[in-house]
Amino acid sequence: MKSFIFYFFKTFKDIKGFSAVFTTLVLGSILYGFFYPTAYKAQQAENLPIIVVDQDQSVLTNQIISTIRSNPNIQITEVTSNFLEAQQHVQAQKADAILLLPEKLSSDLLANPKSTGIGLYLSSAYLIRVKQIASGLAVSLEDVIQNHIEQFGKISHFRPELPIHQIPLFNTLSGYGSYIFPSVAPLIIHQTILLGVGMLIAGYREKFIWKPRPSEFFGFFTAIFTIGCLACFYLFGFIFWLYDYPRGGNFLGMLIAVPIFITCVIGLSMFIATFFDMPERVGHVLVPTSIVLFLLSGTSWPLQSMPLFLQWFSLCLPSTHAIQMFVQLNQMGVPVAIVIPKLLFLSVTGVLLLILAYIKLHKR
């Protein structure tokens, strides 16, 4: 027991003495937690540029344009009657969307409203951003057209349908920060442990043949485990509260999942570290994996839309299960029973990786 406690505190001392490891493993989570969400404090994009193609040039279209101008999310950069000109502006990324108000819009709306349409063409370069344009225009157009139809209610049998109210269940602000950071937070923990442990063990192996005894191995593991759990509670608790992100959906489930997740990540980190002979190589190889792991998590693009071999590969990654699991627990508040398959995968994978890491560290 004394040997275990000695190596437990020795690991903290080694981390403090190795500036690159201390910065990555300890300061990384703290600094990322503050600075990463700062870029998304506004939550929603504002003054998104659009072009209005007004081919009708009537009182109705003037009202529509005036209403859109008052919307803080949208900025009309140009009003023209030439659709091809507007299309060229979008292709040159000078605007994000085109609103087409077709010829005879006001008269057709009264004569045959069901066959009348307004065109909205969105740039696919920034899908999350243009969503804001679509929702902003929908509200503006609905109000103006409904008021216009009501003025002629006595001469037209058309009645506008009841509006559809979209109420988000988990991301109540429909903000980008509330959407992206809860998914990125587990990956921040994953990558800081992966890099920090990799550099620390590679540093040991560079100086001497590191074949840890069981007490040294588990003392090292427990020290990293402590840092990882505290980092999770810091991000999932304090940072989520500080930036008012959805949180606390299933607090007990999160407390159960964090130790299992950290154990799996440490096992993966220790096993991967045995393939490196110097700390610098760890950063060269593992830093670029962050983007790949996030893309394969199914957050930025649905897994079902990926090729089948990528779907299977992503399900072999602990990061995929962890990101999905913590979003379910922290934001959606699902019962623990729903995430049991993910907990079992992380538990079994973590134990196997720790065993493989121990064997490989003692192999000549």
mmCIF file of C-alpha atoms in Angstrom:
data_model
loop_
_atom_site.group_PDB
_atom_site.id
_atom_site.type_symbol
_atom_site.label_atom_id
_atom_site.label_comp_id
_atom_site.label_asym_id
_atom_site.label_seq_id
_atom_site.Cartn_x
_atom_site.Cartn_y
_atom_site.Cartn_z
ATOM 1 C CA MET A 1 0.000 0.000 0.000
ATOM 2 C CA LYS A 2 2.880 2.388 0.796
ATOM 3 C CA SER A 3 4.394 1.650 -2.596
ATOM 4 C CA PHE A 4 1.077 2.414 -4.313
ATOM 5 C CA ILE A 5 0.730 5.760 -2.477
ATOM 6 C CA PHE A 6 4.343 6.618 -3.286
ATOM 7 C CA TYR A 7 3.869 6.081 -7.029
ATOM 8 C CA PHE A 8 0.497 7.830 -6.919
ATOM 9 C CA PHE A 9 2.074 11.057 -5.693
ATOM 10 C CA LYS A 10 5.200 10.493 -7.788
ATOM 11 C CA THR A 11 3.022 10.587 -10.924
ATOM 12 C CA PHE A 12 1.697 14.019 -9.963
ATOM 13 C CA LYS A 13 5.252 15.168 -9.321
ATOM 14 C CA ASP A 14 6.362 13.871 -12.730
ATOM 15 C CA ILE A 15 3.436 15.626 -14.430
ATOM 16 C CA LYS A 16 4.319 18.906 -12.755
ATOM 17 C CA GLY A 17 7.972 18.514 -13.728
ATOM 18 C CA PHE A 18 7.176 17.791 -17.385
ATOM 19 C CA SER A 19 5.832 21.145 -18.651
ATOM 20 C CA ALA A 20 4.382 19.783 -21.919
ATOM 21 C CA VAL A 21 2.460 17.055 -20.060
ATOM 22 C CA PHE A 22 1.266 19.471 -17.346
ATOM 23 C CA THR A 23 0.041 21.951 -19.968
ATOM 24 C CA THR A 24 -1.777 19.249 -21.920
ATOM 25 C CA LEU A 25 -3.161 17.094 -19.145
ATOM 26 C CA VAL A 26 -4.055 19.716 -16.514
ATOM 27 C CA LEU A 27 -4.196 23.153 -18.106
ATOM 28 C CA GLY A 28 -5.625 21.819 -21.389
ATOM 29 C CA SER A 29 -9.051 21.011 -19.979
ATOM 30 C CA ILE A 30 -9.196 24.239 -17.955
ATOM 31 C CA LEU A 31 -8.233 26.513 -20.836
ATOM 32 C CA TYR A 32 -10.330 24.686 -23.432
ATOM 33 C CA GLY A 33 -13.317 24.879 -21.111
ATOM 34 C CA PHE A 34 -13.062 28.665 -20.981
ATOM 35 C CA PHE A 35 -11.925 29.596 -24.463
ATOM 36 C CA TYR A 36 -13.668 27.065 -26.721
ATOM 37 C CA PRO A 37 -17.261 28.118 -25.837
ATOM 38 C CA THR A 38 -16.341 31.814 -25.938
ATOM 39 C CA ALA A 39 -16.453 31.859 -29.736
ATOM 40 C CA TYR A 40 -20.090 30.709 -29.605
ATOM 41 C CA LYS A 41 -21.408 32.957 -26.820
ATOM 42 C CA ALA A 42 -23.734 34.675 -29.298
ATOM 43 C CA GLN A 43 -25.269 31.217 -29.920
ATOM 44 C CA GLN A 44 -26.917 32.347 -33.171
ATOM 45 C CA ALA A 45 -25.525 34.077 -36.241
ATOM 46 C CA GLU A 46 -26.706 37.606 -36.989
ATOM 47 C CA ASN A 47 -26.778 39.858 -40.083
ATOM 48 C CA LEU A 48 -26.585 36.946 -42.512
ATOM 49 C CA PRO A 49 -26.433 38.370 -46.060
ATOM 50 C CA ILE A 50 -29.223 37.545 -48.521
ATOM 51 C CA ILE A 51 -30.323 38.898 -51.899
ATOM 52 C CA VAL A 52 -33.989 39.563 -52.674
ATOM 53 C CA VAL A 53 -35.095 39.038 -56.264
ATOM 54 C CA ASP A 54 -38.275 41.126 -56.524
ATOM 55 C CA GLN A 55 -39.937 40.392 -59.862
ATOM 56 C CA ASP A 56 -43.379 41.518 -58.720
ATOM 57 C CA GLN A 57 -42.496 44.945 -57.311
ATOM 58 C CA SER A 58 -45.868 45.357 -55.630
ATOM 59 C CA VAL A 59 -47.118 46.669 -52.301
ATOM 60 C CA LEU A 60 -46.967 43.109 -50.884
ATOM 61 C CA THR A 61 -43.334 42.560 -51.860
ATOM 62 C CA ASN A 62 -42.403 45.964 -50.423
ATOM 63 C CA GLN A 63 -44.001 44.932 -47.138
ATOM 64 C CA ILE A 64 -42.109 41.633 -47.205
ATOM 65 C CA ILE A 65 -38.798 43.381 -47.807
ATOM 66 C CA SER A 66 -39.456 45.927 -45.046
ATOM 67 C CA THR A 67 -40.322 43.179 -42.579
ATOM 68 C CA ILE A 68 -37.182 41.212 -43.445
ATOM 69 C CA ARG A 69 -35.022 44.300 -42.932
ATOM 70 C CA SER A 70 -36.218 44.483 -39.314
ATOM 71 C CA ASN A 71 -35.073 40.905 -38.633
ATOM 72 C CA PRO A 72 -31.700 41.026 -36.761
ATOM 73 C CA ASN A 73 -30.654 37.640 -38.127
ATOM 74 C CA ILE A 74 -30.846 38.715 -41.768
ATOM 75 C CA GLN A 75 -29.274 41.530 -43.745
ATOM 76 C CA ILE A 76 -30.507 42.316 -47.258
ATOM 77 C CA THR A 77 -27.424 43.219 -49.262
ATOM 78 C CA GLU A 78 -29.222 43.866 -52.538
ATOM 79 C CA VAL A 79 -32.702 43.970 -54.085
ATOM 80 C CA THR A 80 -32.783 43.102 -57.782
ATOM 81 C CA SER A 81 -35.096 41.686 -60.428
ATOM 82 C CA ASN A 82 -32.352 39.595 -62.087
ATOM 83 C CA PHE A 83 -32.169 36.064 -60.665
ATOM 84 C CA LEU A 84 -28.975 35.134 -62.549
ATOM 85 C CA GLU A 85 -27.183 38.101 -61.039
ATOM 86 C CA ALA A 86 -28.259 37.027 -57.551
ATOM 87 C CA GLN A 87 -27.120 33.470 -58.260
ATOM 88 C CA GLN A 88 -23.657 34.713 -59.202
ATOM 89 C CA HIS A 89 -23.407 36.582 -55.888
ATOM 90 C CA VAL A 90 -24.230 33.400 -53.938
ATOM 91 C CA GLN A 91 -21.710 31.364 -55.926
ATOM 92 C CA ALA A 92 -19.095 34.014 -55.153
ATOM 93 C CA GLN A 93 -20.062 33.682 -51.430
ATOM 94 C CA LYS A 94 -21.137 37.335 -51.230
ATOM 95 C CA ALA A 95 -24.525 36.175 -49.972
ATOM 96 C CA ASP A 96 -25.881 33.071 -48.234
ATOM 97 C CA ALA A 97 -29.356 32.913 -49.777
ATOM 98 C CA ILE A 98 -31.727 34.186 -52.458
ATOM 99 C CA LEU A 99 -35.349 35.066 -51.766
ATOM 100 C CA LEU A 100 -37.336 34.964 -55.007
ATOM 101 C CA LEU A 101 -40.583 36.961 -55.057
ATOM 102 C CA PRO A 102 -42.026 35.862 -58.402
ATOM 103 C CA GLU A 103 -43.921 37.939 -60.907
ATOM 104 C CA LYS A 104 -47.654 38.450 -60.202
ATOM 105 C CA LEU A 105 -47.192 37.186 -56.630
ATOM 106 C CA SER A 106 -49.814 39.454 -55.024
ATOM 107 C CA SER A 107 -52.515 38.787 -57.659
ATOM 108 C CA ASP A 108 -51.892 35.027 -57.799
ATOM 109 C CA LEU A 109 -52.016 34.838 -54.020
ATOM 110 C CA LEU A 110 -55.613 36.058 -54.060
ATOM 111 C CA ALA A 111 -56.716 34.174 -57.193
ATOM 112 C CA ASN A 112 -55.148 30.749 -56.538
ATOM 113 C CA PRO A 113 -53.100 30.833 -53.340
ATOM 114 C CA LYS A 114 -52.402 27.078 -53.188
ATOM 115 C CA SER A 115 -50.463 27.168 -56.461
ATOM 116 C CA THR A 116 -48.527 30.304 -55.531
ATOM 117 C CA GLY A 117 -45.003 29.971 -54.238
ATOM 118 C CA ILE A 118 -42.074 31.999 -53.001
ATOM 119 C CA GLY A 119 -38.603 30.660 -53.772
ATOM 120 C CA LEU A 120 -35.871 30.385 -51.184
ATOM 121 C CA TYR A 121 -32.453 29.238 -52.378
ATOM 122 C CA LEU A 122 -29.856 28.547 -49.691
ATOM 123 C CA SER A 123 -26.111 28.094 -50.033
ATOM 124 C CA SER A 124 -24.987 24.657 -48.832
ATOM 125 C CA ALA A 125 -21.519 25.923 -47.867
ATOM 126 C CA TYR A 126 -22.633 26.641 -44.273
ATOM 127 C CA LEU A 127 -25.650 24.496 -43.431
ATOM 128 C CA ILE A 128 -25.882 25.452 -39.742
ATOM 129 C CA ARG A 129 -25.691 29.142 -40.576
ATOM 130 C CA VAL A 130 -28.274 29.196 -43.353
ATOM 131 C CA LYS A 131 -30.734 27.387 -41.102
ATOM 132 C CA GLN A 132 -31.023 30.684 -39.288
ATOM 133 C CA ILE A 133 -31.997 32.407 -42.552
ATOM 134 C CA ALA A 134 -34.689 29.851 -43.299
ATOM 135 C CA SER A 135 -36.277 30.123 -39.858
ATOM 136 C CA GLY A 136 -36.086 33.935 -39.861
ATOM 137 C CA LEU A 137 -37.663 34.264 -43.298
ATOM 138 C CA ALA A 138 -40.391 31.760 -42.477
ATOM 139 C CA VAL A 139 -41.635 33.901 -39.581
ATOM 140 C CA SER A 140 -41.429 37.159 -41.554
ATOM 141 C CA LEU A 141 -43.204 35.790 -44.639
ATOM 142 C CA GLU A 142 -45.904 34.090 -42.616
ATOM 143 C CA ASP A 143 -46.888 37.292 -40.811
ATOM 144 C CA VAL A 144 -46.901 39.507 -43.910
ATOM 145 C CA ILE A 145 -48.838 37.064 -46.111
ATOM 146 C CA GLN A 146 -51.381 36.338 -43.390
ATOM 147 C CA ASN A 147 -52.063 40.063 -42.891
ATOM 148 C CA HIS A 148 -52.310 40.554 -46.661
ATOM 149 C CA ILE A 149 -54.818 37.717 -47.049
ATOM 150 C CA GLU A 150 -56.965 38.962 -44.163
ATOM 151 C CA GLN A 151 -57.394 42.326 -45.913
ATOM 152 C CA PHE A 152 -59.109 40.536 -48.779
ATOM 153 C CA GLY A 153 -60.967 37.990 -46.719
ATOM 154 C CA LYS A 154 -64.348 39.058 -48.094
ATOM 155 C CA ILE A 155 -63.403 38.409 -51.715
ATOM 156 C CA SER A 156 -61.334 35.272 -51.237
ATOM 157 C CA HIS A 157 -62.283 31.920 -49.722
ATOM 158 C CA PHE A 158 -58.677 31.157 -48.848
ATOM 159 C CA ARG A 159 -57.728 31.040 -45.198
ATOM 160 C CA PRO A 160 -54.102 30.700 -44.116
ATOM 161 C CA GLU A 161 -53.313 27.452 -42.333
ATOM 162 C CA LEU A 162 -52.408 27.455 -38.669
ATOM 163 C CA PRO A 163 -48.719 28.205 -38.207
ATOM 164 C CA ILE A 164 -46.369 25.459 -37.069
ATOM 165 C CA HIS A 165 -44.512 26.259 -33.872
ATOM 166 C CA GLN A 166 -41.154 24.555 -33.517
ATOM 167 C CA ILE A 167 -40.159 24.004 -29.895
ATOM 168 C CA PRO A 168 -36.681 22.480 -29.377
ATOM 169 C CA LEU A 169 -36.631 19.877 -26.627
ATOM 170 C CA PHE A 170 -32.963 19.763 -25.612
ATOM 171 C CA ASN A 171 -31.276 22.784 -27.195
ATOM 172 C CA THR A 172 -33.816 25.323 -26.034
ATOM 173 C CA LEU A 173 -31.978 28.313 -27.536
ATOM 174 C CA SER A 174 -31.372 26.518 -30.850
ATOM 175 C CA GLY A 175 -27.855 27.877 -30.489
ATOM 176 C CA TYR A 176 -24.698 26.578 -32.091
ATOM 177 C CA GLY A 177 -22.715 26.637 -28.833
ATOM 178 C CA SER A 178 -25.368 24.585 -27.025
ATOM 179 C CA TYR A 179 -25.221 22.110 -29.889
ATOM 180 C CA ILE A 180 -21.466 21.761 -30.419
ATOM 181 C CA PHE A 181 -19.774 22.095 -27.017
ATOM 182 C CA PRO A 182 -21.624 19.283 -25.162
ATOM 183 C CA SER A 183 -20.365 16.974 -27.915
ATOM 184 C CA VAL A 184 -16.842 18.400 -27.938
ATOM 185 C CA ALA A 185 -16.395 18.301 -24.137
ATOM 186 C CA PRO A 186 -15.912 14.485 -23.864
ATOM 187 C CA LEU A 187 -13.513 14.631 -26.807
ATOM 188 C CA ILE A 188 -11.470 17.337 -25.041
ATOM 189 C CA ILE A 189 -11.051 14.986 -22.064
ATOM 190 C CA HIS A 190 -10.294 12.082 -24.399
ATOM 191 C CA GLN A 191 -7.577 13.932 -26.303
ATOM 192 C CA THR A 192 -5.912 15.651 -23.339
ATOM 193 C CA ILE A 193 -5.535 12.284 -21.567
ATOM 194 C CA LEU A 194 -4.415 10.556 -24.763
ATOM 195 C CA LEU A 195 -1.722 13.160 -25.449
ATOM 196 C CA GLY A 196 -0.688 13.728 -21.829
ATOM 197 C CA VAL A 197 -0.351 10.057 -20.899
ATOM 198 C CA GLY A 198 1.306 9.277 -24.222
ATOM 199 C CA MET A 199 3.969 11.950 -23.728
ATOM 200 C CA LEU A 200 4.543 11.003 -20.082
ATOM 201 C CA ILE A 201 5.032 7.282 -20.758
ATOM 202 C CA ALA A 202 7.110 7.987 -23.857
ATOM 203 C CA GLY A 203 9.258 10.258 -21.678
ATOM 204 C CA TYR A 204 9.764 7.409 -19.208
ATOM 205 C CA ARG A 205 10.679 5.004 -21.996
ATOM 206 C CA GLU A 206 13.089 7.510 -23.526
ATOM 207 C CA LYS A 207 15.091 7.805 -20.286
ATOM 208 C CA PHE A 208 15.005 4.176 -19.120
ATOM 209 C CA ILE A 209 13.278 0.847 -19.717
ATOM 210 C CA TRP A 210 9.997 1.420 -17.907
ATOM 211 C CA LYS A 211 8.572 -1.874 -16.646
ATOM 212 C CA PRO A 212 6.226 -0.813 -13.864
ATOM 213 C CA ARG A 213 5.401 -3.156 -11.025
ATOM 214 C CA PRO A 214 1.686 -3.596 -10.247
ATOM 215 C CA SER A 215 1.800 -0.966 -7.493
ATOM 216 C CA GLU A 216 3.556 1.492 -9.822
ATOM 217 C CA PHE A 217 1.210 0.707 -12.693
ATOM 218 C CA PHE A 218 -1.946 1.244 -10.633
ATOM 219 C CA GLY A 219 -0.482 4.244 -8.828
ATOM 220 C CA PHE A 220 0.099 5.832 -12.225
ATOM 221 C CA PHE A 221 -3.394 4.809 -13.352
ATOM 222 C CA THR A 222 -5.082 6.213 -10.232
ATOM 223 C CA ALA A 223 -3.317 9.569 -10.543
ATOM 224 C CA ILE A 224 -4.430 10.001 -14.170
ATOM 225 C CA PHE A 225 -7.886 8.680 -13.221
ATOM 226 C CA THR A 226 -8.198 11.428 -10.582
ATOM 227 C CA ILE A 227 -7.214 14.146 -13.052
ATOM 228 C CA GLY A 228 -9.597 12.808 -15.716
ATOM 229 C CA CYS A 229 -12.622 12.585 -13.403
ATOM 230 C CA LEU A 230 -12.043 16.095 -12.036
ATOM 231 C CA ALA A 231 -11.739 17.426 -15.597
ATOM 232 C CA CYS A 232 -15.056 15.781 -16.546
ATOM 233 C CA PHE A 233 -16.867 17.215 -13.524
ATOM 234 C CA TYR A 234 -15.345 20.617 -14.266
ATOM 235 C CA LEU A 235 -16.593 20.638 -17.886
ATOM 236 C CA PHE A 236 -19.928 18.896 -17.338
ATOM 237 C CA GLY A 237 -20.696 20.908 -14.221
ATOM 238 C CA PHE A 238 -19.039 24.298 -13.896
ATOM 239 C CA ILE A 239 -18.477 25.128 -17.595
ATOM 240 C CA PHE A 240 -21.960 23.975 -18.655
ATOM 241 C CA TRP A 241 -23.396 26.141 -15.857
ATOM 242 C CA LEU A 242 -21.123 29.100 -16.662
ATOM 243 C CA TYR A 243 -22.235 29.220 -20.323
ATOM 244 C CA ASP A 244 -25.806 28.121 -19.533
ATOM 245 C CA TYR A 245 -25.701 24.995 -21.687
ATOM 246 C CA PRO A 246 -28.325 22.249 -21.205
ATOM 247 C CA ARG A 247 -27.086 20.136 -18.292
ATOM 248 C CA GLY A 248 -28.023 17.878 -15.416
ATOM 249 C CA GLY A 249 -30.397 15.722 -17.429
ATOM 250 C CA ASN A 250 -29.352 12.558 -15.611
ATOM 251 C CA PHE A 251 -26.845 13.590 -12.950
ATOM 252 C CA LEU A 252 -26.579 10.149 -11.350
ATOM 253 C CA GLY A 253 -26.056 8.538 -14.754
ATOM 254 C CA MET A 254 -23.253 11.000 -15.476
ATOM 255 C CA LEU A 255 -21.558 10.120 -12.161
ATOM 256 C CA ILE A 256 -21.683 6.444 -13.122
ATOM 257 C CA ALA A 257 -20.466 6.990 -16.686
ATOM 258 C CA VAL A 258 -17.495 9.281 -15.955
ATOM 259 C CA PRO A 259 -15.284 6.700 -14.111
ATOM 260 C CA ILE A 260 -15.981 4.081 -16.782
ATOM 261 C CA PHE A 261 -15.167 6.515 -19.574
ATOM 262 C CA ILE A 262 -11.948 7.715 -17.914
ATOM 263 C CA THR A 263 -10.813 4.129 -17.276
ATOM 264 C CA CYS A 264 -11.290 3.274 -20.936
ATOM 265 C CA VAL A 265 -9.440 6.387 -22.146
ATOM 266 C CA ILE A 266 -6.503 5.741 -19.786
ATOM 267 C CA GLY A 267 -6.285 2.130 -20.992
ATOM 268 C CA LEU A 268 -6.299 3.313 -24.600
ATOM 269 C CA SER A 269 -3.711 6.010 -23.846
ATOM 270 C CA MET A 270 -1.323 3.657 -22.022
ATOM 271 C CA PHE A 271 -1.568 1.048 -24.753
ATOM 272 C CA ILE A 272 -0.972 3.534 -27.569
ATOM 273 C CA ALA A 273 1.907 5.110 -25.622
ATOM 274 C CA THR A 274 3.845 1.835 -25.783
ATOM 275 C CA PHE A 275 4.317 2.364 -29.532
ATOM 276 C CA PHE A 276 6.249 5.640 -29.093
ATOM 277 C CA ASP A 277 9.885 6.068 -28.166
ATOM 278 C CA MET A 278 9.898 9.827 -27.509
ATOM 279 C CA PRO A 279 7.292 12.419 -26.372
ATOM 280 C CA GLU A 280 7.509 14.575 -29.495
ATOM 281 C CA ARG A 281 6.247 11.776 -31.733
ATOM 282 C CA VAL A 282 3.066 11.503 -29.649
ATOM 283 C CA GLY A 283 1.992 15.022 -30.588
ATOM 284 C CA HIS A 284 2.998 14.607 -34.230
ATOM 285 C CA VAL A 285 0.833 11.518 -34.646
ATOM 286 C CA LEU A 286 -2.116 11.991 -32.281
ATOM 287 C CA VAL A 287 -2.982 15.706 -32.515
ATOM 288 C CA PRO A 288 -4.566 15.402 -36.013
ATOM 289 C CA THR A 289 -6.847 12.590 -34.799
ATOM 290 C CA SER A 290 -9.115 15.042 -32.942
ATOM 291 C CA ILE A 291 -10.972 16.168 -36.071
ATOM 292 C CA VAL A 292 -11.279 12.597 -37.363
ATOM 293 C CA LEU A 293 -12.698 11.320 -34.072
ATOM 294 C CA PHE A 294 -15.238 14.142 -33.927
ATOM 295 C CA LEU A 295 -16.369 13.591 -37.518
ATOM 296 C CA LEU A 296 -16.806 9.865 -36.816
ATOM 297 C CA SER A 297 -18.859 10.518 -33.662
ATOM 298 C CA GLY A 298 -22.036 11.202 -35.650
ATOM 299 C CA THR A 299 -22.416 14.744 -34.281
ATOM 300 C CA SER A 300 -21.494 16.822 -37.306
ATOM 301 C CA TRP A 301 -22.842 14.256 -39.803
ATOM 302 C CA PRO A 302 -25.209 11.307 -39.115
ATOM 303 C CA LEU A 303 -23.486 7.934 -38.957
ATOM 304 C CA GLN A 304 -26.298 6.434 -41.021
ATOM 305 C CA SER A 305 -25.308 8.689 -43.926
ATOM 306 C CA MET A 306 -21.702 7.484 -43.895
ATOM 307 C CA PRO A 307 -20.352 4.491 -45.853
ATOM 308 C CA LEU A 308 -20.944 1.208 -44.069
ATOM 309 C CA PHE A 309 -17.269 0.533 -43.357
ATOM 310 C CA LEU A 310 -16.966 3.953 -41.661
ATOM 311 C CA GLN A 311 -20.027 3.204 -39.543
ATOM 312 C CA TRP A 312 -18.461 -0.027 -38.287
ATOM 313 C CA PHE A 313 -15.098 1.640 -37.737
ATOM 314 C CA SER A 314 -16.660 4.506 -35.753
ATOM 315 C CA LEU A 315 -18.454 2.022 -33.486
ATOM 316 C CA CYS A 316 -15.071 0.531 -32.567
ATOM 317 C CA LEU A 317 -13.883 3.878 -31.190
ATOM 318 C CA PRO A 318 -14.436 4.675 -27.488
ATOM 319 C CA SER A 319 -14.805 8.367 -28.372
ATOM 320 C CA THR A 320 -17.919 7.691 -30.486
ATOM 321 C CA HIS A 321 -19.707 5.892 -27.651
ATOM 322 C CA ALA A 322 -18.578 8.443 -25.072
ATOM 323 C CA ILE A 323 -19.717 11.508 -27.010
ATOM 324 C CA GLN A 324 -23.130 10.034 -27.783
ATOM 325 C CA MET A 325 -23.529 8.722 -24.228
ATOM 326 C CA PHE A 326 -22.741 12.002 -22.457
ATOM 327 C CA VAL A 327 -25.012 14.009 -24.770
ATOM 328 C CA GLN A 328 -27.789 11.552 -23.929
ATOM 329 C CA LEU A 329 -27.134 11.730 -20.187
ATOM 330 C CA ASN A 330 -26.269 15.419 -19.734
ATOM 331 C CA GLN A 331 -28.581 17.060 -22.265
ATOM 332 C CA MET A 332 -31.385 14.576 -22.981
ATOM 333 C CA GLY A 333 -31.692 13.064 -19.516
ATOM 334 C CA VAL A 334 -32.137 9.491 -20.733
ATOM 335 C CA PRO A 335 -32.304 6.658 -18.167
ATOM 336 C CA VAL A 336 -29.105 4.711 -17.496
ATOM 337 C CA ALA A 337 -30.742 1.610 -18.984
ATOM 338 C CA ILE A 338 -30.595 3.171 -22.460
ATOM 339 C CA VAL A 339 -26.828 3.743 -22.327
ATOM 340 C CA ILE A 340 -25.957 0.362 -20.777
ATOM 341 C CA PRO A 341 -24.625 -1.001 -24.134
ATOM 342 C CA LYS A 342 -22.231 1.957 -24.340
ATOM 343 C CA LEU A 343 -21.178 1.537 -20.700
ATOM 344 C CA LEU A 344 -20.502 -2.175 -21.282
ATOM 345 C CA PHE A 345 -18.456 -1.442 -24.398
ATOM 346 C CA LEU A 346 -16.346 1.170 -22.592
ATOM 347 C CA SER A 347 -15.901 -1.080 -19.532
ATOM 348 C CA VAL A 348 -14.782 -4.161 -21.462
ATOM 349 C CA THR A 349 -12.603 -2.142 -23.840
ATOM 350 C CA GLY A 350 -10.963 -0.290 -20.947
ATOM 351 C CA VAL A 351 -10.080 -3.460 -19.030
ATOM 352 C CA LEU A 352 -8.712 -5.190 -22.143
ATOM 353 C CA LEU A 353 -6.586 -2.171 -23.086
ATOM 354 C CA LEU A 354 -5.155 -1.883 -19.564
ATOM 355 C CA ILE A 355 -4.189 -5.570 -19.648
ATOM 356 C CA LEU A 356 -2.607 -5.193 -23.097
ATOM 357 C CA ALA A 357 -0.732 -2.074 -21.969
ATOM 358 C CA TYR A 358 0.661 -3.862 -18.911
ATOM 359 C CA ILE A 359 1.742 -6.869 -20.972
ATOM 360 C CA LYS A 360 3.344 -4.748 -23.670
ATOM 361 C CA LEU A 361 5.242 -2.605 -21.148
ATOM 362 C CA HIS A 362 6.816 -5.782 -19.724
ATOM 363 C CA LYS A 363 7.536 -7.394 -23.064
ATOM 364 C CA ARG A 364 11.171 -7.294 -24.154
#
